Tab-separated table of C-alpha atoms in Angstrom:
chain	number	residue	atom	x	y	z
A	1218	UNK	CA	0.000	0.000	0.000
A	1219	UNK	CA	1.173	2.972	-0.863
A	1220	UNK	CA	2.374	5.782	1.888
A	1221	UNK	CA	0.567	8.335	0.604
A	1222	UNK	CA	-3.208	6.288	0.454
A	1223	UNK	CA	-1.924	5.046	3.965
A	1224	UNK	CA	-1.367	8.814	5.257
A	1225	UNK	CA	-4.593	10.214	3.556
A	1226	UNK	CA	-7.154	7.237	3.741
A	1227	UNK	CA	-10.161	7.917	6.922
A	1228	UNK	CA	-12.725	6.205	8.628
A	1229	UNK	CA	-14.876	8.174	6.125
A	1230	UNK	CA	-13.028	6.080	3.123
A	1231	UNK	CA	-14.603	2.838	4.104
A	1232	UNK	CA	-18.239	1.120	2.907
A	1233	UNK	CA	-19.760	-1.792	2.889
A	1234	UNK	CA	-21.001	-3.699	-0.263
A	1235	UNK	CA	-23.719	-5.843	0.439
A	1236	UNK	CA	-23.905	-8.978	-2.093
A	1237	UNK	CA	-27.428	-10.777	-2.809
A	1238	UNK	CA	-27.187	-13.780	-0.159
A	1239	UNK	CA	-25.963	-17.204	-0.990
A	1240	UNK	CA	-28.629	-19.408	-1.854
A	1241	UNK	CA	-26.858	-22.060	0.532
A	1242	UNK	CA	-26.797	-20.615	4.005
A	1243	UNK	CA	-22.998	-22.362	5.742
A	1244	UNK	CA	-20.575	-22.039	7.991
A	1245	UNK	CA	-16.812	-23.343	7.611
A	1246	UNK	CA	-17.319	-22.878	3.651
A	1247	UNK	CA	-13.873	-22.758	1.013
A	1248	UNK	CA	-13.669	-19.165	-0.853
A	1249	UNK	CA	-11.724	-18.530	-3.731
A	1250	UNK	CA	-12.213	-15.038	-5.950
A	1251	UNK	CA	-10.601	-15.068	-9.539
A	1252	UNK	CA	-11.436	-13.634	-12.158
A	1253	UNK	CA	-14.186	-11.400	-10.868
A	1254	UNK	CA	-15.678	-14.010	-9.814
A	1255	UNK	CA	-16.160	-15.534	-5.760
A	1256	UNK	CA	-16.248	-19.242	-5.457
A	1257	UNK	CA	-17.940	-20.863	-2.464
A	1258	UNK	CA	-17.626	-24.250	-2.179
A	1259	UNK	CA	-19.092	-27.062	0.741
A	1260	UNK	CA	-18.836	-25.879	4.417
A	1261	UNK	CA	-21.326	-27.365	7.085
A	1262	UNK	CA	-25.381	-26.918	6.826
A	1263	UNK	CA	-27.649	-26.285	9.681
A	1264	UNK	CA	-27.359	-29.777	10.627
A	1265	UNK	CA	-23.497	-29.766	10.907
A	1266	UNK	CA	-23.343	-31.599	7.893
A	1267	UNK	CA	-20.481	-31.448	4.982
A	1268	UNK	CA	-21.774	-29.887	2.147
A	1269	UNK	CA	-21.219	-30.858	-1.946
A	1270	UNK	CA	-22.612	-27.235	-2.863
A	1271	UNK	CA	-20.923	-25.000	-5.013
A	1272	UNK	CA	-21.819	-21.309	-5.462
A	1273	UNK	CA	-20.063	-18.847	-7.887
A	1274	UNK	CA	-20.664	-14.965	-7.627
A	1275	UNK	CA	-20.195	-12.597	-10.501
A	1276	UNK	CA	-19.263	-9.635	-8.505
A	1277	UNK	CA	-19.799	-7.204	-11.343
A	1278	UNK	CA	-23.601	-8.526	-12.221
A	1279	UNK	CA	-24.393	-9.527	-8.602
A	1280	UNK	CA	-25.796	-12.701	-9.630
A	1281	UNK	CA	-25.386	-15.889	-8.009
A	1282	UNK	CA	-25.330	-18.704	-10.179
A	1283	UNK	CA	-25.033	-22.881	-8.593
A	1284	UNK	CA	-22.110	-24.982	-10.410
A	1285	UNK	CA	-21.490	-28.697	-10.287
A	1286	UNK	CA	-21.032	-29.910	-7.373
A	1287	UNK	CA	-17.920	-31.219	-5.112
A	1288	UNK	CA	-17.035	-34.851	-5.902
A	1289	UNK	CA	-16.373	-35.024	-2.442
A	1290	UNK	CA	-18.664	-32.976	0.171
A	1291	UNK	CA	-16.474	-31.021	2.518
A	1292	UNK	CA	-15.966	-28.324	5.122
A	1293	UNK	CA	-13.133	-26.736	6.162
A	1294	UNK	CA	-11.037	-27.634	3.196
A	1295	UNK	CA	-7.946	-25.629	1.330
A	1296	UNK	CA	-8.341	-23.892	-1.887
A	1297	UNK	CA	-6.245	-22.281	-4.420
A	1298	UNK	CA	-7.293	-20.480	-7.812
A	1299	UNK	CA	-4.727	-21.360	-10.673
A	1300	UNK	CA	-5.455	-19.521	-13.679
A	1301	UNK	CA	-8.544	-21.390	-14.846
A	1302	UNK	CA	-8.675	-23.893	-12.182
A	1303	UNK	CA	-10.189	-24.073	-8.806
A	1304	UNK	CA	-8.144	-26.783	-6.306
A	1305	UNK	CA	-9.552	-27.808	-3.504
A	1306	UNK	CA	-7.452	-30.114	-1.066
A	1307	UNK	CA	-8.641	-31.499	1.921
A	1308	UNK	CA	-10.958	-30.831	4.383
A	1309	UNK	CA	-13.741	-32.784	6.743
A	1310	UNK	CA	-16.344	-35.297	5.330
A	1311	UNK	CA	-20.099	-36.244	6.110
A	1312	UNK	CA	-18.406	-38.841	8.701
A	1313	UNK	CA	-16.714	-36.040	10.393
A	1314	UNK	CA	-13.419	-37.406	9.288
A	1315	UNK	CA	-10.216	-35.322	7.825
A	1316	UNK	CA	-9.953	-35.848	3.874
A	1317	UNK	CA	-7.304	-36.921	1.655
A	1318	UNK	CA	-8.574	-35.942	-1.594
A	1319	UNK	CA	-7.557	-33.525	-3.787
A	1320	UNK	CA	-10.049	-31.912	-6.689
A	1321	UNK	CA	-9.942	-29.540	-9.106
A	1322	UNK	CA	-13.157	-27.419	-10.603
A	1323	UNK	CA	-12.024	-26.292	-14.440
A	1324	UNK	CA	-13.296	-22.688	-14.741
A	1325	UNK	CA	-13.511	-22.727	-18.309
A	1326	UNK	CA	-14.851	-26.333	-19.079
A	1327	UNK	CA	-17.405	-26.187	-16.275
A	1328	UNK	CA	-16.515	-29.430	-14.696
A	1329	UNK	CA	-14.550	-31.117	-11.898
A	1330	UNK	CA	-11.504	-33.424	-11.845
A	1331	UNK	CA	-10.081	-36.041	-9.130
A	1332	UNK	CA	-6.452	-35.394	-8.291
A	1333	UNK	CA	-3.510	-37.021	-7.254
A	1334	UNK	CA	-4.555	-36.957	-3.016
A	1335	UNK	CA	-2.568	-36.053	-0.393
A	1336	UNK	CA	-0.592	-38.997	1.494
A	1337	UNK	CA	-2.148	-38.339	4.778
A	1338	UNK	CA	-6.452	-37.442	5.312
A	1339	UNK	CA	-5.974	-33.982	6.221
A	1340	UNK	CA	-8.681	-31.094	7.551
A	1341	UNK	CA	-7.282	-27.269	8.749
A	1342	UNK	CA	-4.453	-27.434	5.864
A	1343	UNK	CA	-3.117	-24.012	5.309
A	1344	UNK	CA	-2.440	-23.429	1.203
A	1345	UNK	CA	-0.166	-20.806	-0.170
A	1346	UNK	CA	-0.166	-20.580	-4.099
A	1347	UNK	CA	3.024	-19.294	-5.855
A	1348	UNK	CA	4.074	-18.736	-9.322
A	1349	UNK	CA	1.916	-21.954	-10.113
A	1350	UNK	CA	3.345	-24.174	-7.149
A	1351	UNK	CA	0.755	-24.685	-4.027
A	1352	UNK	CA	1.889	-24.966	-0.775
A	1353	UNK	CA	0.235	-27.040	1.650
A	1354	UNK	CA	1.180	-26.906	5.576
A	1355	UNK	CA	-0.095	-28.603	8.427
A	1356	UNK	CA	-3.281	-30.421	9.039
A	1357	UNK	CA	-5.353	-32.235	11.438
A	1358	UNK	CA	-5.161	-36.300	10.979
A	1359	UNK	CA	-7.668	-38.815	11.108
A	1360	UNK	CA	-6.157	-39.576	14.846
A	1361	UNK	CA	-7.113	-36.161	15.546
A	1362	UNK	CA	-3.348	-35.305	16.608
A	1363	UNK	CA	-1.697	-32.073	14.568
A	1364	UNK	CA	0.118	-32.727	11.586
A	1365	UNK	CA	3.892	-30.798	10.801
A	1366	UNK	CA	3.399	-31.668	7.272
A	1367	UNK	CA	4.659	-29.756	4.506
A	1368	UNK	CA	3.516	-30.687	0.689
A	1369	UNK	CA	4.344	-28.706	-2.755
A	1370	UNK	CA	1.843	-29.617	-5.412
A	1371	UNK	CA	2.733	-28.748	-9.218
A	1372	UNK	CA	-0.331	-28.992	-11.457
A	1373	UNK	CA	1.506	-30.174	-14.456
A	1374	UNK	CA	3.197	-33.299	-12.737
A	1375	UNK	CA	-0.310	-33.654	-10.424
A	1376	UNK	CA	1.805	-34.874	-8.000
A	1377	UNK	CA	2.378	-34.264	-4.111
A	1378	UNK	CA	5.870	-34.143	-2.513
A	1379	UNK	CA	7.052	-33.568	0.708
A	1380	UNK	CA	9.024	-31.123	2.159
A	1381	UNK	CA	11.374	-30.318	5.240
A	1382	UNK	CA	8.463	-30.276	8.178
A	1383	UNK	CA	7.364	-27.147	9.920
A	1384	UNK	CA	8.913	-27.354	13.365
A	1385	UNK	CA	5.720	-27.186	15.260
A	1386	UNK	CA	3.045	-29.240	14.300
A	1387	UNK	CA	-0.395	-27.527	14.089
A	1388	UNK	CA	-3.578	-26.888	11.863
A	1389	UNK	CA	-5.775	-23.689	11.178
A	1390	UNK	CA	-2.849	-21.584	11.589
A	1391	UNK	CA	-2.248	-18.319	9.715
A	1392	UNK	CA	0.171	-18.289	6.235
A	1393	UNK	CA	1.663	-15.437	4.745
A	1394	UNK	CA	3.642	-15.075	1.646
A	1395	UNK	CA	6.097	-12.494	1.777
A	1396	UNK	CA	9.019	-12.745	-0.781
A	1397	UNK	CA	10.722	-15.993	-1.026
A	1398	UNK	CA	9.150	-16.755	2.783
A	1399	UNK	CA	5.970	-18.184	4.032
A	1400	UNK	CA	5.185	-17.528	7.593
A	1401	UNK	CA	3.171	-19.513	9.972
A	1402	UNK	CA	1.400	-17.977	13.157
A	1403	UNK	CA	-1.132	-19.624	15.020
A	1404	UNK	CA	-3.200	-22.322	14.561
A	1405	UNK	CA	-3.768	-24.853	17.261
A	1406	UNK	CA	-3.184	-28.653	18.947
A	1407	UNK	CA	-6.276	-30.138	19.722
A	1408	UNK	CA	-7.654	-27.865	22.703
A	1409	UNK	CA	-4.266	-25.579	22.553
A	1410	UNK	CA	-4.053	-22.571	21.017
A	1411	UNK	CA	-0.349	-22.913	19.067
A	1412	UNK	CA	2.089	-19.534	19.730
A	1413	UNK	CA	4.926	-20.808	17.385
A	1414	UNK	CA	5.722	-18.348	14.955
A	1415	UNK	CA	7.673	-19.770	11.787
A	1416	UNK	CA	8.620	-19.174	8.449
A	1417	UNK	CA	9.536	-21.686	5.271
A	1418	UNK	CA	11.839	-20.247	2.915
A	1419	UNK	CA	11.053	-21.348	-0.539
A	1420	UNK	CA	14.733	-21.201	-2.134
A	1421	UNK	CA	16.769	-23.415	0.357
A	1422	UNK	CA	13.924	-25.070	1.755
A	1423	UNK	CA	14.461	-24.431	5.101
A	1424	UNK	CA	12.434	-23.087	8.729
A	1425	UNK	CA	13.375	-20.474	10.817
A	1426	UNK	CA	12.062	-19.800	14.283
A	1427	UNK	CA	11.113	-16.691	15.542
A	1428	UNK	CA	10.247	-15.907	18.857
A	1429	UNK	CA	6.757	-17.130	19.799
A	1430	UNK	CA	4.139	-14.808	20.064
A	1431	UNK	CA	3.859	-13.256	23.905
A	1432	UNK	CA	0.162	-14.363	24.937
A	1433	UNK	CA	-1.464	-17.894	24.627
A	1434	UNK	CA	-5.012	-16.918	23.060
A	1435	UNK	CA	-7.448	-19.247	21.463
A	1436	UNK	CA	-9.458	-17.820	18.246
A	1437	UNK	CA	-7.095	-15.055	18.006
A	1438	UNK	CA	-6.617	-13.297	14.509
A	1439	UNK	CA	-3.916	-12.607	12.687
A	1440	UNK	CA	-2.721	-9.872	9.953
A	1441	UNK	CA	0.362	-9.223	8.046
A	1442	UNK	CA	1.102	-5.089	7.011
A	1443	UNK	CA	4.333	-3.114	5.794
A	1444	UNK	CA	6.547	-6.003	7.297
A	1445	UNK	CA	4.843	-6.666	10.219
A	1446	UNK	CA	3.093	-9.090	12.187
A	1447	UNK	CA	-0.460	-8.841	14.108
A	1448	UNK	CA	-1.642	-11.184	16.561
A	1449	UNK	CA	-4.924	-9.847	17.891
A	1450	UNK	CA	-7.865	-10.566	20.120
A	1451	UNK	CA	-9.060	-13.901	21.503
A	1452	UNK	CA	-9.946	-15.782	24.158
A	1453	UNK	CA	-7.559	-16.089	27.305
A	1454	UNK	CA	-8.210	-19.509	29.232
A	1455	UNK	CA	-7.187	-20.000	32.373
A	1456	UNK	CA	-3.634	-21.033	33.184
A	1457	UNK	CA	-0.565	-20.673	35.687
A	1458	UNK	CA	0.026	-16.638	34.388
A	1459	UNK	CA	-3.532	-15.069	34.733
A	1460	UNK	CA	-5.701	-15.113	37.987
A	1461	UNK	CA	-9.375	-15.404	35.772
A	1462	UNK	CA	-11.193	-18.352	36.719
A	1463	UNK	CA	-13.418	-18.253	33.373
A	1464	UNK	CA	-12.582	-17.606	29.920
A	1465	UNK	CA	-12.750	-14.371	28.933
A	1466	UNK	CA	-12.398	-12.246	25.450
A	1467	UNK	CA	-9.519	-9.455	25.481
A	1468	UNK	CA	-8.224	-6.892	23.111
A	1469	UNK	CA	-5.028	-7.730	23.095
A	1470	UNK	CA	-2.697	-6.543	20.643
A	1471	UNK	CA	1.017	-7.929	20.165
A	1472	UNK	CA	2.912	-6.612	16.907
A	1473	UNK	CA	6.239	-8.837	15.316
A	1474	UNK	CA	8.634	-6.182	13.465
A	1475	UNK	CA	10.175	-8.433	10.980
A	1476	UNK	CA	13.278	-5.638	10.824
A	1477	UNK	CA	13.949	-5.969	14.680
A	1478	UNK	CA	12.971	-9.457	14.617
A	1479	UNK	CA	11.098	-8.890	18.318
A	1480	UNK	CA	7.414	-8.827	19.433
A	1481	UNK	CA	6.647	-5.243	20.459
A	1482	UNK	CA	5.548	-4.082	24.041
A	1483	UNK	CA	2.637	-1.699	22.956
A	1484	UNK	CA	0.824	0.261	25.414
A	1485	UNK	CA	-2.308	-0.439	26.499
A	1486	UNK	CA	-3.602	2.245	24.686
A	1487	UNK	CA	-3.084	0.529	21.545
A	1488	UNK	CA	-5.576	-1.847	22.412
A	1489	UNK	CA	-8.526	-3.088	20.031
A	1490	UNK	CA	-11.512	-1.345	21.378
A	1491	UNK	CA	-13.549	-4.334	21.465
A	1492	UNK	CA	-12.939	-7.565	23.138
A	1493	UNK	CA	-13.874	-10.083	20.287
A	1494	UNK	CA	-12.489	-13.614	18.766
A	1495	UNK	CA	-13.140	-15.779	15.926
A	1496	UNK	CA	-13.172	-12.650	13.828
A	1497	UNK	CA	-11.982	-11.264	10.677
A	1498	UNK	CA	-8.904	-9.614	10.149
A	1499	UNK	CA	-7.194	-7.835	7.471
A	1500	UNK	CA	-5.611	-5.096	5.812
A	1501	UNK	CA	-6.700	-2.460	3.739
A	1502	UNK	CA	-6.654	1.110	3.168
A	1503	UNK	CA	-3.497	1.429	5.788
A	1504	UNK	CA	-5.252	-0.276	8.206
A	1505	UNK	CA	-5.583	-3.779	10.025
A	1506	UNK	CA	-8.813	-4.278	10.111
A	1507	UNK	CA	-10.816	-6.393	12.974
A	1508	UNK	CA	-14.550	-7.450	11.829
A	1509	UNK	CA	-17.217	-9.231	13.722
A	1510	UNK	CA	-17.046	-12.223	16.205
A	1511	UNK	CA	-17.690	-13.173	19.358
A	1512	UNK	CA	-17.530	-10.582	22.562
A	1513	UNK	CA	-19.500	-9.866	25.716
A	1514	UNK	CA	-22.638	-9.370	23.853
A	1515	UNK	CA	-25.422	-12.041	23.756
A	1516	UNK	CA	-25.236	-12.415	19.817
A	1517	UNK	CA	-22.038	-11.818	17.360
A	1518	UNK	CA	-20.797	-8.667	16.509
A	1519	UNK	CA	-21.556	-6.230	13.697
A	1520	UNK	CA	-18.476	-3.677	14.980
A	1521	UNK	CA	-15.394	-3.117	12.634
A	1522	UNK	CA	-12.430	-1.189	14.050
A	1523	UNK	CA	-8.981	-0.437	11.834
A	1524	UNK	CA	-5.376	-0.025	13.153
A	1525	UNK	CA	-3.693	2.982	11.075
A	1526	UNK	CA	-0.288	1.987	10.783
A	1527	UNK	CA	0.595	5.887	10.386
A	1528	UNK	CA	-1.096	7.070	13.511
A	1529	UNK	CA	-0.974	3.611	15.155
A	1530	UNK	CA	-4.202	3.621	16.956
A	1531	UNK	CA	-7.571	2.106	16.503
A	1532	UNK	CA	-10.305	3.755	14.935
A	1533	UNK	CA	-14.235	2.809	14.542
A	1534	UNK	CA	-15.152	1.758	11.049
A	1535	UNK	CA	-18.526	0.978	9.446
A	1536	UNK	CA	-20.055	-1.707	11.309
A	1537	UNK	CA	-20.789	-4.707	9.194
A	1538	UNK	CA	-24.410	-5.040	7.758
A	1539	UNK	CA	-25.012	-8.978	9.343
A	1540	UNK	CA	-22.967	-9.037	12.870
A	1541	UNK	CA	-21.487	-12.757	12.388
A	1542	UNK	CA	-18.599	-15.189	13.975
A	1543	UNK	CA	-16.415	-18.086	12.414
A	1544	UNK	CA	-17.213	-16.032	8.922
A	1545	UNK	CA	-14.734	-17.379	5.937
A	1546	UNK	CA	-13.318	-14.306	4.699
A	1547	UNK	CA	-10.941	-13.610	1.171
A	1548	UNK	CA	-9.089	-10.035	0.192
A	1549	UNK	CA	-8.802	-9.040	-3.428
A	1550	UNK	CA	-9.250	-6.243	-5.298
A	1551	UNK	CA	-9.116	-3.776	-2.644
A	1552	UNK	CA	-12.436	-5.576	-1.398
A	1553	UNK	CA	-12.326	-7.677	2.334
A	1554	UNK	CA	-14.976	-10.114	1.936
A	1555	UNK	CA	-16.934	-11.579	4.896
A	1556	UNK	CA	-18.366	-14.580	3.808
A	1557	UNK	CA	-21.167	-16.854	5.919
A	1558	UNK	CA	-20.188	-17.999	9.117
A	1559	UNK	CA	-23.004	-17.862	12.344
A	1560	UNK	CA	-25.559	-14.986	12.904
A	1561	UNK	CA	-28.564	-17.224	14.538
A	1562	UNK	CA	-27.379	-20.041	12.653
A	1563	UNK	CA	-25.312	-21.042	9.540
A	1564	UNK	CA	-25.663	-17.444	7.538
A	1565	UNK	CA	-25.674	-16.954	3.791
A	1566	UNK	CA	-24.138	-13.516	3.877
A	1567	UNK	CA	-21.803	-12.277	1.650
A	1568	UNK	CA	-20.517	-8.276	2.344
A	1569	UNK	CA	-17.551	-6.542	1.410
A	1570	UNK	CA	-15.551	-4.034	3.490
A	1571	UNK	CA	-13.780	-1.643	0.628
A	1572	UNK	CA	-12.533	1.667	0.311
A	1573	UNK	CA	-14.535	4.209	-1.619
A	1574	UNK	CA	-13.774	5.418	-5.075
A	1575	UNK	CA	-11.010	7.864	-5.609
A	1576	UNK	CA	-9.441	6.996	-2.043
């Protein structure tokens, strides 16, 4: 982002765009945007059951249209767009057991394909695509134990091969691509919320450890901006360092400066405003952006606060249209999308947090 939108961007530059619903209300649902076009594929029903749907927004028209469905129903699977395919790897079935399969939707033929699978059933994979290559780290196996499994998959070998393992074993966590590195933050064991912080670098195919991040939080969220590194939010259980009985939600924030290579000690009064996990995070316009989830309230949050690098404290933004939690989320073209999750139930929202025109 450039320094001078970061310096001149406001609360005022932010709006919502609210899409027609999906026709499939879900939670735990696979997005993937190329093209113009949003892909939603499986996630869990009402009934907590996989799902084989497939739903493809034209973002331009605003027209939904339904597209063959998965092989395989799923929820919480991987996905990466590759020019004019959609692959989908992994992910939980309708006998609530991790997945080893591997598919691919062709865009242009309209049709799906069965791929070479993964060597291990696999749900909570983390996927980086790069130059054609996908990445795939991590996992939760069929014996329910985290997985420190690294694959690369090249589409024109359709073949899976392993790579040096990630140190700490873990699925859900958070991936970042930045230059010839992906980092890994987060994620969890079982119960445990994971604080390793790692990176894979893609040339000599090697991990390095950085320092884990300060505060054990489950359902934290975290964002990558201008070379650094947010952890935010969460639930703090209780444990040996805090005198809290309960969980309880916090507004922590703890910042990595990849240049220093330390977590920051912020003041507390660069705290979120809201105490909220299992929420969206971001960052656009300058700004790490924190949207929905849970919090003291009775029902999820609609509030939406952003973090302005330049002035480094949090502001209020436009509250989201449908307050939701565990929402699947995608950024591209200068568009955050916040995509179904749990309002009352499974939701079939789809709204976009974007900067106005000419900001």
């Amino acid at each position: 982002m450039p320094m001078s939108v970061m310096a001149t961007s406001n609360a005022r530059s932010f709006s919502w765009e609210i899409f027609p619903p999906m026709p499939t209300c879900r939670v735990y649902c696979t997005p993937v945007y190329q093209d113009g076009h949003l892909f939603v594929m499986g996630g869990c029903s009402q009934a907590g059951i996989p799902l084989g749907t497939v739903e493809m927004l034209d973002v331009i028209s605003q027209k939904w249209a339904a597209l063959p469905p998965l092989p395989t129903p799923r929820a919480g699977a991987a996905a990466v767009a590759l020019e004019k395919q959609v692959l989908v790897i992994g992910g939980m079935d309708s006998e609530q057991s991790p997945l080893a399969s591997v598919e691919v939707f062709r865009t242009d033929e309209g049709k799906w394909e069965k791929k070479a699978a993964l060597a291990q059933q696999s749900m909570g994979i983390s996927a980086i695509e790069r130059d054609g290559t996908v990445y795939a780290l991590g996992g939760m196996g069929s014996d329910t134990a985290p997985q420190a499994l690294v694959r690369v998959y090249e589409p024109a070998k359709d073949h899976w091969q392993p790579l040096p393992s990630m140190p700490t074993p873990c699925y859900g966590a958070s991936t970042f691509l930045q230059g010839n590195k992906i980092y890994v933050l987060g994620g969890r064991q079982g119960k445990l919320p994971v604080t390793a912080f790692e990176a894979f670098d893609l040339e000599v195919k090697s991990w390095t450890r950085y320092p884990s991040v300060p505060s054990r939080r489950a359902f934290a969220s975290c964002a990558m901006a201008e070379g650094c590194f947010f952890s935010l939010g969460g639930l703090q259980q209780p444990g040996p360092h805090n005198f809290y009985s309960r969980p309880h939600f916090v507004n922590t924030v703890e910042m990595f400066n990849s240049e220093q290579g330390v977590w920051s000690k912020l003041p507390r009064s660069v705290r979120m405003r809201e105490k909220r996990a299992d929420f969206v995070t971001g960052y656009l316009g300058g700004r790490v952006v924190a949207i929905g989830g849970l919090g003291n309230q009775p029902s999820p949050l609609g509030s939406v606060e952003g973090f302005s690098l330049v002035r480094r404290k949090w502001e209020l933004l436009p509250s989201m249209p449908t307050g939701r939690c565990s929402c699947s989320s995608l950024q591209a073209q200068q568009r955050l999308f916040v995509i179904g999750g749990v309002a009352q139930g499974p939701s079939g929202a789809v709204e976009a947090l974007c900067l106005r025109d000419g900001v």
